[in-house]
Coordinates of C-alpha atoms in Angstrom, one line a residue:
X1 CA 102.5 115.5 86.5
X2 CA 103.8 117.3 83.0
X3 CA 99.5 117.1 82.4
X4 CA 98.4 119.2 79.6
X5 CA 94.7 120.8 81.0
X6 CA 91.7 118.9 79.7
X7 CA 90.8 120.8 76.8
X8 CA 94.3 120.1 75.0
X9 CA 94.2 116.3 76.0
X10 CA 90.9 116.2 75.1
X11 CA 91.7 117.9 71.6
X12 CA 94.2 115.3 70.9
X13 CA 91.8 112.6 71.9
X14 CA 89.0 113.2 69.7
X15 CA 90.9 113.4 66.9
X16 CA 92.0 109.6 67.7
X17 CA 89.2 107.7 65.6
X18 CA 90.2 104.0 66.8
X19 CA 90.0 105.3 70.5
X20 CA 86.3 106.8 69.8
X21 CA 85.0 103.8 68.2
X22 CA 86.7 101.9 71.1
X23 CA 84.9 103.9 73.7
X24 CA 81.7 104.2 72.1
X25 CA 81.4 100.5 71.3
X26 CA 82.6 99.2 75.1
X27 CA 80.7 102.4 77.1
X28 CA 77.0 102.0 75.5
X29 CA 77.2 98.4 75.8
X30 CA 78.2 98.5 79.5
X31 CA 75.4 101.0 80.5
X32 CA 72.6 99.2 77.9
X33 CA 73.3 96.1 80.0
X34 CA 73.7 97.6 83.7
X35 CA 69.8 99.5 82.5
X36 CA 68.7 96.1 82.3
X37 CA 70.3 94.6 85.4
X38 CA 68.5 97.5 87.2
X39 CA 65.6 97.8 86.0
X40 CA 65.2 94.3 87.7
X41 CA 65.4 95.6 90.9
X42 CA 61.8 97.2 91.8
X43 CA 63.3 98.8 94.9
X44 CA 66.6 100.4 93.0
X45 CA 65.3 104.0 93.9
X46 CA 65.0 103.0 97.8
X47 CA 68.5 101.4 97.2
X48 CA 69.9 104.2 96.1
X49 CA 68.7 106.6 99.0
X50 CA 69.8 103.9 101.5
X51 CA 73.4 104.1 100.2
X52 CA 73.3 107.8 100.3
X53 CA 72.5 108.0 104.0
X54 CA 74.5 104.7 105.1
X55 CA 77.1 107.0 103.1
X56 CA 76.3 110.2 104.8
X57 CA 76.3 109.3 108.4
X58 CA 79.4 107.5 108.4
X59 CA 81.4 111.0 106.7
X60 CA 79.5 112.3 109.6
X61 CA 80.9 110.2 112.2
X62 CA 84.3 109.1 110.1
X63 CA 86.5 109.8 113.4
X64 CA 84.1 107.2 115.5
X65 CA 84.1 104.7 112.5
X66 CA 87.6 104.5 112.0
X67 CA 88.9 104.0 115.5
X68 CA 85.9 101.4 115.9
X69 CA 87.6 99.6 113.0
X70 CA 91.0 99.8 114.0
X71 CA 90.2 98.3 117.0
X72 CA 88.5 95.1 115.4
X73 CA 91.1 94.8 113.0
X74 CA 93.8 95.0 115.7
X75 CA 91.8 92.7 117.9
X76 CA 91.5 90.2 114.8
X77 CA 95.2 89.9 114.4
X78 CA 96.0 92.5 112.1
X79 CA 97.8 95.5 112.1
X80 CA 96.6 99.2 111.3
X81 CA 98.9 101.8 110.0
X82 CA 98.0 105.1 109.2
X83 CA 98.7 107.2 106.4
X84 CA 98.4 111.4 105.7
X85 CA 99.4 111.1 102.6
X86 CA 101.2 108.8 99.2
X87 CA 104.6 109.7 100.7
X88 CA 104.1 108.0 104.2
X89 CA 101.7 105.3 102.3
X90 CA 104.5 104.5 100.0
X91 CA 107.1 104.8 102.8
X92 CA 104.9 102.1 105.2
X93 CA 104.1 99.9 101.9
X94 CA 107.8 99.7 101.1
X95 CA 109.2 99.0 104.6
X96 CA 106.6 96.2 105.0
X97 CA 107.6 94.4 102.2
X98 CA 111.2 94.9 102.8
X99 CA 110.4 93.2 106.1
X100 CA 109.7 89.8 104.8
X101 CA 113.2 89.9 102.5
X102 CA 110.9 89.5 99.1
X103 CA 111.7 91.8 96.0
X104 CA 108.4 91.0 93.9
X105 CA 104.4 91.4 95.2
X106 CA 101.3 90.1 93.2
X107 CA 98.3 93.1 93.1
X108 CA 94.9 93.1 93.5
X109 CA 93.3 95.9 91.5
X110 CA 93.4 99.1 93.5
X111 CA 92.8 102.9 92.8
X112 CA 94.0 103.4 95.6
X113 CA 97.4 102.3 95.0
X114 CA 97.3 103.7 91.4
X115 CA 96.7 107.1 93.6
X116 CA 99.7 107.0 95.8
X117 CA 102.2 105.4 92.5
X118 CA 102.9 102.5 94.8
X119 CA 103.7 100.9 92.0
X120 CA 106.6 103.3 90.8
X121 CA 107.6 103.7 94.1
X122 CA 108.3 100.1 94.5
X123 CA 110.1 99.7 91.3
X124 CA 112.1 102.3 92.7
X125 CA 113.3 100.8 95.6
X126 CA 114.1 97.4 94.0
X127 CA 110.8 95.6 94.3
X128 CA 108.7 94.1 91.2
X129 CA 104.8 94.9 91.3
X130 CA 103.4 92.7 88.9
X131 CA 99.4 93.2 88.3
X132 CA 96.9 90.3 88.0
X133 CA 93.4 91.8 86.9
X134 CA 93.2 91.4 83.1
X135 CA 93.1 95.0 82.3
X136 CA 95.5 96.0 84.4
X137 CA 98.1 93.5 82.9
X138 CA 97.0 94.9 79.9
X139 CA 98.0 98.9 81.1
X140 CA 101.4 97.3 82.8
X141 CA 102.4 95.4 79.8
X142 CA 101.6 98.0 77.6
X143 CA 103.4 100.5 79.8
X144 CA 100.4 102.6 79.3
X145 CA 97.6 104.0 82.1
X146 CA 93.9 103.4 83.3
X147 CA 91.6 104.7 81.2
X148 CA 88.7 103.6 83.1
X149 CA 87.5 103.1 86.7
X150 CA 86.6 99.5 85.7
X151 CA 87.4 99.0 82.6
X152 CA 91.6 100.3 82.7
X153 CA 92.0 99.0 78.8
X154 CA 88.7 100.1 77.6
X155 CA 91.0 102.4 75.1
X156 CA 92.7 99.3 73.3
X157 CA 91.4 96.6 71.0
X158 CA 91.6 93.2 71.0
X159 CA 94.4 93.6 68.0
X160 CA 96.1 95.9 70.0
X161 CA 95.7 93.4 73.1
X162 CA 97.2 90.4 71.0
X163 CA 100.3 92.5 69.9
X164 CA 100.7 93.6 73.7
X165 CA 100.8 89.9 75.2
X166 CA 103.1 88.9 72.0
X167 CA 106.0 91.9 72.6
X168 CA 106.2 92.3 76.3
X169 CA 104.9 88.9 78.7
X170 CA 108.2 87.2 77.7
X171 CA 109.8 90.2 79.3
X172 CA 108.0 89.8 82.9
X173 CA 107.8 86.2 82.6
X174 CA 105.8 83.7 80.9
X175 CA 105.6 84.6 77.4
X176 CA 102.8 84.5 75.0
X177 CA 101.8 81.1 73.1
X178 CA 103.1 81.2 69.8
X179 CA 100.4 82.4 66.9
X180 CA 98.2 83.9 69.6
X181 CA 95.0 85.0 67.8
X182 CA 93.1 88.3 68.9
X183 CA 90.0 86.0 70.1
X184 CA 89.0 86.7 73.9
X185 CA 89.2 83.4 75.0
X186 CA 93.2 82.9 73.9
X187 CA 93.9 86.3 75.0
X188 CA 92.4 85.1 78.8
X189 CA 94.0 82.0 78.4
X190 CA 97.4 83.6 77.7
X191 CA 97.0 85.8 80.5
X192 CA 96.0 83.2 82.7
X193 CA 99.1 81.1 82.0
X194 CA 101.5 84.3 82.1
X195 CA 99.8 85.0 85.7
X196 CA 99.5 81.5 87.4
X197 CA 103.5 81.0 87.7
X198 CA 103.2 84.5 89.6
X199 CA 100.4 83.5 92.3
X200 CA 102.4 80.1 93.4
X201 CA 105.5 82.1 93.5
X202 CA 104.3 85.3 95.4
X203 CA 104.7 85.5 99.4
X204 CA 103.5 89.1 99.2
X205 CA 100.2 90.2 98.0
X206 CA 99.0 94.1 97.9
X207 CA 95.1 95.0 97.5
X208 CA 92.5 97.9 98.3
X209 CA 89.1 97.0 99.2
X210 CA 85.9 98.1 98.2
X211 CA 84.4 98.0 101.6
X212 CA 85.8 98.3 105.0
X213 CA 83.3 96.6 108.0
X214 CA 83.9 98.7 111.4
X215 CA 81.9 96.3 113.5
X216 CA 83.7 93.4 112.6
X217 CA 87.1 94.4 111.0
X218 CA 86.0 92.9 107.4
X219 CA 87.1 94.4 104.6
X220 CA 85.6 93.4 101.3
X221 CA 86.9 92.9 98.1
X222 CA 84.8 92.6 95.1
X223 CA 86.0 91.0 91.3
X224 CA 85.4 89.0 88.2
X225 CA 88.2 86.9 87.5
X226 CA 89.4 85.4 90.6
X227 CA 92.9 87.4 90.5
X228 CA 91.9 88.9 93.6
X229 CA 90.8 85.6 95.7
X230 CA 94.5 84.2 94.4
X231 CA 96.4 87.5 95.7
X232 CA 94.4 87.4 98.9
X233 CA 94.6 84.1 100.0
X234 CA 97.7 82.5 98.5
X235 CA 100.8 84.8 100.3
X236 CA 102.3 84.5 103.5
X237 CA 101.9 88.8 103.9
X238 CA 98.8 90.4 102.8
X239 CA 99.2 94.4 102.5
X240 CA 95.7 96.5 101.2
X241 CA 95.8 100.3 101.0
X242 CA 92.2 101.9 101.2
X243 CA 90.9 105.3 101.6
X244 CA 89.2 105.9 104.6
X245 CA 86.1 106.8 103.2
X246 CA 85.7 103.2 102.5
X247 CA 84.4 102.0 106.0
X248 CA 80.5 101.0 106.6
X249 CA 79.3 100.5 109.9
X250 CA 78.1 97.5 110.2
X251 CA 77.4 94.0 108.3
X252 CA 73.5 95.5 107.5
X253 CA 74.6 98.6 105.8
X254 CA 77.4 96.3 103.4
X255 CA 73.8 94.1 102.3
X256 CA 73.1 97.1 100.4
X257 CA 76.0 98.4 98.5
X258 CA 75.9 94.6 97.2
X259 CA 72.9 94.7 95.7
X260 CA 74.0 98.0 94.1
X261 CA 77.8 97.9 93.3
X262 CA 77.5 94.7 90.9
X263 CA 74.5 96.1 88.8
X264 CA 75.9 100.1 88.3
X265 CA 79.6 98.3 87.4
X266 CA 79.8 94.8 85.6
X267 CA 75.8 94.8 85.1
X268 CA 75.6 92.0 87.3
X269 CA 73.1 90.5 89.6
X270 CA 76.2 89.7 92.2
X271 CA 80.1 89.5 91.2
X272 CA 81.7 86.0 90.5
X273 CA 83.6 86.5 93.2
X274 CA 83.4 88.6 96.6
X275 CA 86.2 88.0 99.2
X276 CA 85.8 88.8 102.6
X277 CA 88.8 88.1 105.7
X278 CA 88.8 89.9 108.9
X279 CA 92.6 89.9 110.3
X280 CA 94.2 86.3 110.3
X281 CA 93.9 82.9 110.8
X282 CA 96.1 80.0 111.6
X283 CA 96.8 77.5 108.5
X284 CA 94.3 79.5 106.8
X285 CA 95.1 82.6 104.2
X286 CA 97.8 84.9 104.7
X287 CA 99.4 85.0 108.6
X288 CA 100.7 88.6 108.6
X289 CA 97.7 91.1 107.5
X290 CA 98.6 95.1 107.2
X291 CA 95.7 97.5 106.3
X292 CA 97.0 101.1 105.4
X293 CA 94.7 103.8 106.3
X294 CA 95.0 106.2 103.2
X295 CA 93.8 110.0 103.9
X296 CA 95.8 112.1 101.2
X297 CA 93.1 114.9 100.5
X298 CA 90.3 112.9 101.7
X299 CA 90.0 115.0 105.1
X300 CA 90.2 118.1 103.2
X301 CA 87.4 117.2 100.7
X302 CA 85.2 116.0 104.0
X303 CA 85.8 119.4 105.2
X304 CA 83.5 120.8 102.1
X305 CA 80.0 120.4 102.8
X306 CA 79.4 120.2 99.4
X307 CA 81.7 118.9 97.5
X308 CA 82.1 115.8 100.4
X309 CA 79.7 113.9 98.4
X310 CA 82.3 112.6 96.2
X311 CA 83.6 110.6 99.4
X312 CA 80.4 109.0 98.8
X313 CA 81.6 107.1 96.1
X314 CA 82.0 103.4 95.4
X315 CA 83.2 103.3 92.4
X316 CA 80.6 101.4 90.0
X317 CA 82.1 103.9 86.7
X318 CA 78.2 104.0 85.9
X319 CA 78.5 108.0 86.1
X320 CA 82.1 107.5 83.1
X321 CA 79.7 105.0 80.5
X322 CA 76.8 107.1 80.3
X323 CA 79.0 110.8 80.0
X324 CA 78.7 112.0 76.7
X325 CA 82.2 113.9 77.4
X326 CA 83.5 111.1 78.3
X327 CA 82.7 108.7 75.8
X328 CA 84.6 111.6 73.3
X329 CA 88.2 112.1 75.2
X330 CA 88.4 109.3 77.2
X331 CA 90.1 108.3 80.6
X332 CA 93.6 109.8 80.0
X333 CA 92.6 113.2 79.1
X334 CA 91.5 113.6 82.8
X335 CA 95.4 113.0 84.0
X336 CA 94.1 111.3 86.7
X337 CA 93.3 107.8 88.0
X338 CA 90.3 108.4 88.7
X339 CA 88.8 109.5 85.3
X340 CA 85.0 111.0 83.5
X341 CA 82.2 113.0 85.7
X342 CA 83.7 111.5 89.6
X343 CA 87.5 112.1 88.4
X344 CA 86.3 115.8 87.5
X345 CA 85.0 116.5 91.2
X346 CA 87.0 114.0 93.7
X347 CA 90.7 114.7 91.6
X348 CA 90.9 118.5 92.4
X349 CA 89.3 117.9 96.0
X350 CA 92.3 115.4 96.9
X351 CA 94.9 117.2 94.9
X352 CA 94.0 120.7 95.0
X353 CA 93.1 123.2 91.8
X354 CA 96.9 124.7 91.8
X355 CA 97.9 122.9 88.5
X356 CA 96.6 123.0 84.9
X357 CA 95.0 120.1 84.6
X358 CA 93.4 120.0 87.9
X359 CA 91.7 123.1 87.5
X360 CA 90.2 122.5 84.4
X361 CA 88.8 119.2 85.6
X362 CA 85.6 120.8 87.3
X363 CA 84.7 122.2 83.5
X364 CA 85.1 118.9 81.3
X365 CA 81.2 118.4 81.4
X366 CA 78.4 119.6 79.9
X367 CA 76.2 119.6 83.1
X368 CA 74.0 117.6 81.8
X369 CA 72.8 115.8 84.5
X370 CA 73.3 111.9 83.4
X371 CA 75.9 111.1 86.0
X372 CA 73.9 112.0 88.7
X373 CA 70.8 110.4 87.6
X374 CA 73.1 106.8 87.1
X375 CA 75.2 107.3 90.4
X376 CA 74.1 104.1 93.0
X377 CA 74.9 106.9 96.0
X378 CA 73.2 110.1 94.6
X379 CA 76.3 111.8 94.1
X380 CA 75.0 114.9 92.6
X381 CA 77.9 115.8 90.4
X382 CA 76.7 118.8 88.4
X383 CA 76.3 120.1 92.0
X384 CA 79.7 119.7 92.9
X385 CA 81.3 121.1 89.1
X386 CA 79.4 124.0 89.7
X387 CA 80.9 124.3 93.0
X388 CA 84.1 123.6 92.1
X389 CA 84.2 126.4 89.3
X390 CA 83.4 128.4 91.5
X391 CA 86.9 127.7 93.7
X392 CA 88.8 127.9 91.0
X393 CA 87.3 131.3 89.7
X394 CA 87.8 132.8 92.9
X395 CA 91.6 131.7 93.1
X396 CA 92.3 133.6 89.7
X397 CA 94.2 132.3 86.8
X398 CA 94.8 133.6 83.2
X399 CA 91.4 133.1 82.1
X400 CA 90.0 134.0 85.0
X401 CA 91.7 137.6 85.7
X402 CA 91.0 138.3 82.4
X403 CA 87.4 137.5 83.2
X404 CA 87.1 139.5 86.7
X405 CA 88.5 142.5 84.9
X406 CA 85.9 142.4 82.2
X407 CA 83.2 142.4 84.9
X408 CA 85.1 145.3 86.7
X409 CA 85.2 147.4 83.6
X410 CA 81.4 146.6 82.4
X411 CA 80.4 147.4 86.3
X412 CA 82.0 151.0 85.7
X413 CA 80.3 151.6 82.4
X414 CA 76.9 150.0 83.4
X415 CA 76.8 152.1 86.9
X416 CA 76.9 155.5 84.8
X417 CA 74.4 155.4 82.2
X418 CA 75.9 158.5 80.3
X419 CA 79.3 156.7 79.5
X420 CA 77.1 154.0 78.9
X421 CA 74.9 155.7 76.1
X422 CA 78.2 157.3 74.5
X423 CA 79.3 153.5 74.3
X424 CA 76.2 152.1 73.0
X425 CA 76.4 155.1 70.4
X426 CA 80.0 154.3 69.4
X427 CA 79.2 150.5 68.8
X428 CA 76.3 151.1 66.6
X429 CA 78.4 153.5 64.7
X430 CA 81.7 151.3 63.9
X431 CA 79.2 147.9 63.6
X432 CA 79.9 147.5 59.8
X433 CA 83.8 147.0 61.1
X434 CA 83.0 144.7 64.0
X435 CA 84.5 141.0 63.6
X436 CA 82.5 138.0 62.4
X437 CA 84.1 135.6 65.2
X438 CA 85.5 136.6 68.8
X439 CA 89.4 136.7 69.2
X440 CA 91.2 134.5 71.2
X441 CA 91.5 130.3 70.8
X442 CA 88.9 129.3 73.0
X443 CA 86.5 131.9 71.8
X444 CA 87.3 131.4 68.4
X445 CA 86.4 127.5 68.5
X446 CA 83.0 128.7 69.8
X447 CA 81.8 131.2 67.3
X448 CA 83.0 129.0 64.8
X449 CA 79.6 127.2 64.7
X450 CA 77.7 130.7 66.0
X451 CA 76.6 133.6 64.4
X452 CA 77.7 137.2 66.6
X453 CA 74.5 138.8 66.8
X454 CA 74.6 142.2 64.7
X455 CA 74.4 145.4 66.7
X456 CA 71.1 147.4 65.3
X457 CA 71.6 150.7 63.6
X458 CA 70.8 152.8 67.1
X459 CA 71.1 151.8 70.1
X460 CA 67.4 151.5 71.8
X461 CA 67.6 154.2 74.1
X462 CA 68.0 157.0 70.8
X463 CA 64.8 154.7 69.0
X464 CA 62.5 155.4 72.0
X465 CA 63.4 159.1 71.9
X466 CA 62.7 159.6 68.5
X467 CA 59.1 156.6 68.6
X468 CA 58.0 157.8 72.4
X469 CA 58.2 161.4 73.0

């Protein structure tokens, strides 16, 4: 991805004083106002652990689940395709749309897609994605990225907004009102404008879905704007990609991740608007329905009996507004879509910990415990860093060979005590010489606000000879 790892992103980041006061301002809101909207609930606790075991059985029984829901889709009138990974996603995606002779698709908001780069895929191939949830037209117009599972233009301003809409929307279609102020309700009503020429046009719409329904074919999109009931219901050909950890079993197991979702993301009681469609129906909604069955990692992070509980996930962003790391480097420093605390342990699962960036994901916290605590599904994140550190460490790297031989050489010492006596002697000896602050960057940074403890004048061994005959 040309990624630097996270602790040069997140250098650059912090030093970015508009994007902390962004971020600070929009995350402590967002969680002051979700503690409210839960502390409402006096059953949020048995909530919670409902979730985590509707969650857990179905990772246990994902094979059953899956075929169960292919079949009810099928039988509904849709059709399932199946895909390993982005390539063959993309590849399905692009032939699809190709199939009905359009060249431009209206979006739903997906992570999903954002995953596979459908959207650079189909610019590739001729084919004009054009995004309809607020912040995402925001990211696309901007030619910028997500920043934020819910929030994707929680890094920009309104001011920044206003000068966005006013340089590029003439470009991809409608353009901006003239003298467009920077006050939310212009900004949405520009946006609203810009976007309504694109939903009567569209005959192709592409969505995820926060929920898949096994016994019944459902799948489930949740939103606040209505972009999502337009691009669902207004096309001829309705496309979603979703990760197939995002089947429930039944109707009785979706009651509860309603009650949760709403509260840990938008703070809300329910969502403006929750769209539901099981396969197709005539003179009603779209007549060709295609649901892509994403795996790309997923199977491999199922196989981890720890780290599986990211699969859990639904992707509320309640673990991103309340991480204190976070809230400092923001959404891009992760160089992933999926960004904060559940970026840090679901990224490296589906991608793997070969690059840079992905293995340092697993060490941009502070294990601190607040995502876990916040999480709707119990995801216990510090479990899984922890975890993943582990991986990494054992698959080497720089730091890490550096490390293991350290540990070899104190082992050798340590296991003899006479070499280790002579070395104790030696240190006390040259301490007036020894540096004030470690070498090397990252060490450096850290004794820069620690004092080295100073070596005594004998070692303690030599004191209790001479105090304890």
């Amino acid at each position: 991805m040309g990624m630097p790892s996270f602790p040069e992103a997140a250098r650059e980041a912090v030093g970015d004083t508009t994007l902390r006061a962004n971020l600070r301002h929009a995350t402590h809101t967002i969680r002051d106002k979700r503690a409210r909207a839960v502390a409402e609930l006096d059953d949020w606790a048995a909530l919670r652990e409902a979730g985590k075991r509707i969650k857990d059985d179905t990772l246990r029984h994902l094979d059953t689940y899956l075929v169960r829901l292919e079949a009810a889709v099928t039988a509904a009138g849709g059709t399932v395709h199946w895909a390993a990974d982005a390539a063959e996603a993309n590849r399905i995606v692009t032939a699809l749309v190709r199939a009905t002779g359009e060249t431009e698709v209206v979006k739903v908001k997906s992570m999903a897609t954002q995953e596979i780069g459908l959207n650079e895929h189909l610019e590739a191939e001729g084919i004009a994605a054009y995004e309809t949830d607020l912040a995402e037209l925001i990211v696309q117009l901007g030619e910028d990225r997500p920043s934020h599972i819910l929030v994707p233009a929680i890094h920009r301003n309104r001011a920044e907004i206003r000068d966005i809409f006013a340089e590029k929307m003439g470009s991809w279609g409608r353009p901006a009102p003239d003298g467009l102020s920077d006050t939310p309700a212009e900004l949405a009503e520009a946006a609203r404008l810009h976007l309504r020429e694109k939903f009567l046009r569209a005959k192709v719409g592409i969505s995820g879905a926060n929920f898949m329904v096994a016994e019944t074919g459902t799948l489930i999109v949740v939103e606040s704007e209505g972009n999502g009931r337009m691009c669902l219901t207004l096309p001829e050909t309705l496309i979603s990609v979703v990760g197939i950890e995002k089947v429930v079993p039944t109707w009785r197991d979706l009651e509860v991740f309603l009650q949760t979702l709403p509260r840990s993301s938008t703070a809300e009681r329910m969502n403006p608007y929750t769209s539901m469609w099981t396969g197709t129906t005539d003179e009603d909604g779209p007549s060709a329905f295609h649901l892509v069955l994403l795996d790309n990692g997923r199977t491999d992070a199922l196989a981890d009996e720890v780290g599986r509980q990211a699969l859990r996930c639904i992707r509320c962003s309640a673990c991103l507004n309340v991480c204190p790391v976070y809230e400092r480097a923001g959404g891009h420093a992760y160089g992933s879509v999926y960004p904060g605390p559940i970026g840090a342990i679901l990224t490296p699962q589906l991608r793997g910990t070969s690059s840079e960036i992905d293995a340092s994901l697993p060490y941009a916290s502070s294990l601190c415990g607040a995502c876990y605590e916040v999480c709707p599904v119990a995801i216990d994140i510090p479990e899984v860093l922890v975890h993943l550190r582990e991986r990494v460490a054992e698959e080497g790297g720089k730091g890490h060979r550096l490390e293991k031989a350290a540990i070899k050489a104190a082992s050798w010492v340590l296991d003899r005590p006479n070499t280790l006596a002579a070395v104790e002697r030696l240190a006390s000896a040259t301490r007036k010489v020894h540096p004030k602050r470690l070498p090397g960057p990252g060490a450096r940074q850290w004794s820069d606000h620690r004092d080295l403890p100073e070596l005594p004048a004998e070692p303690f061994r030599d004191w209790w000879r001479k105090n304890r005959p």
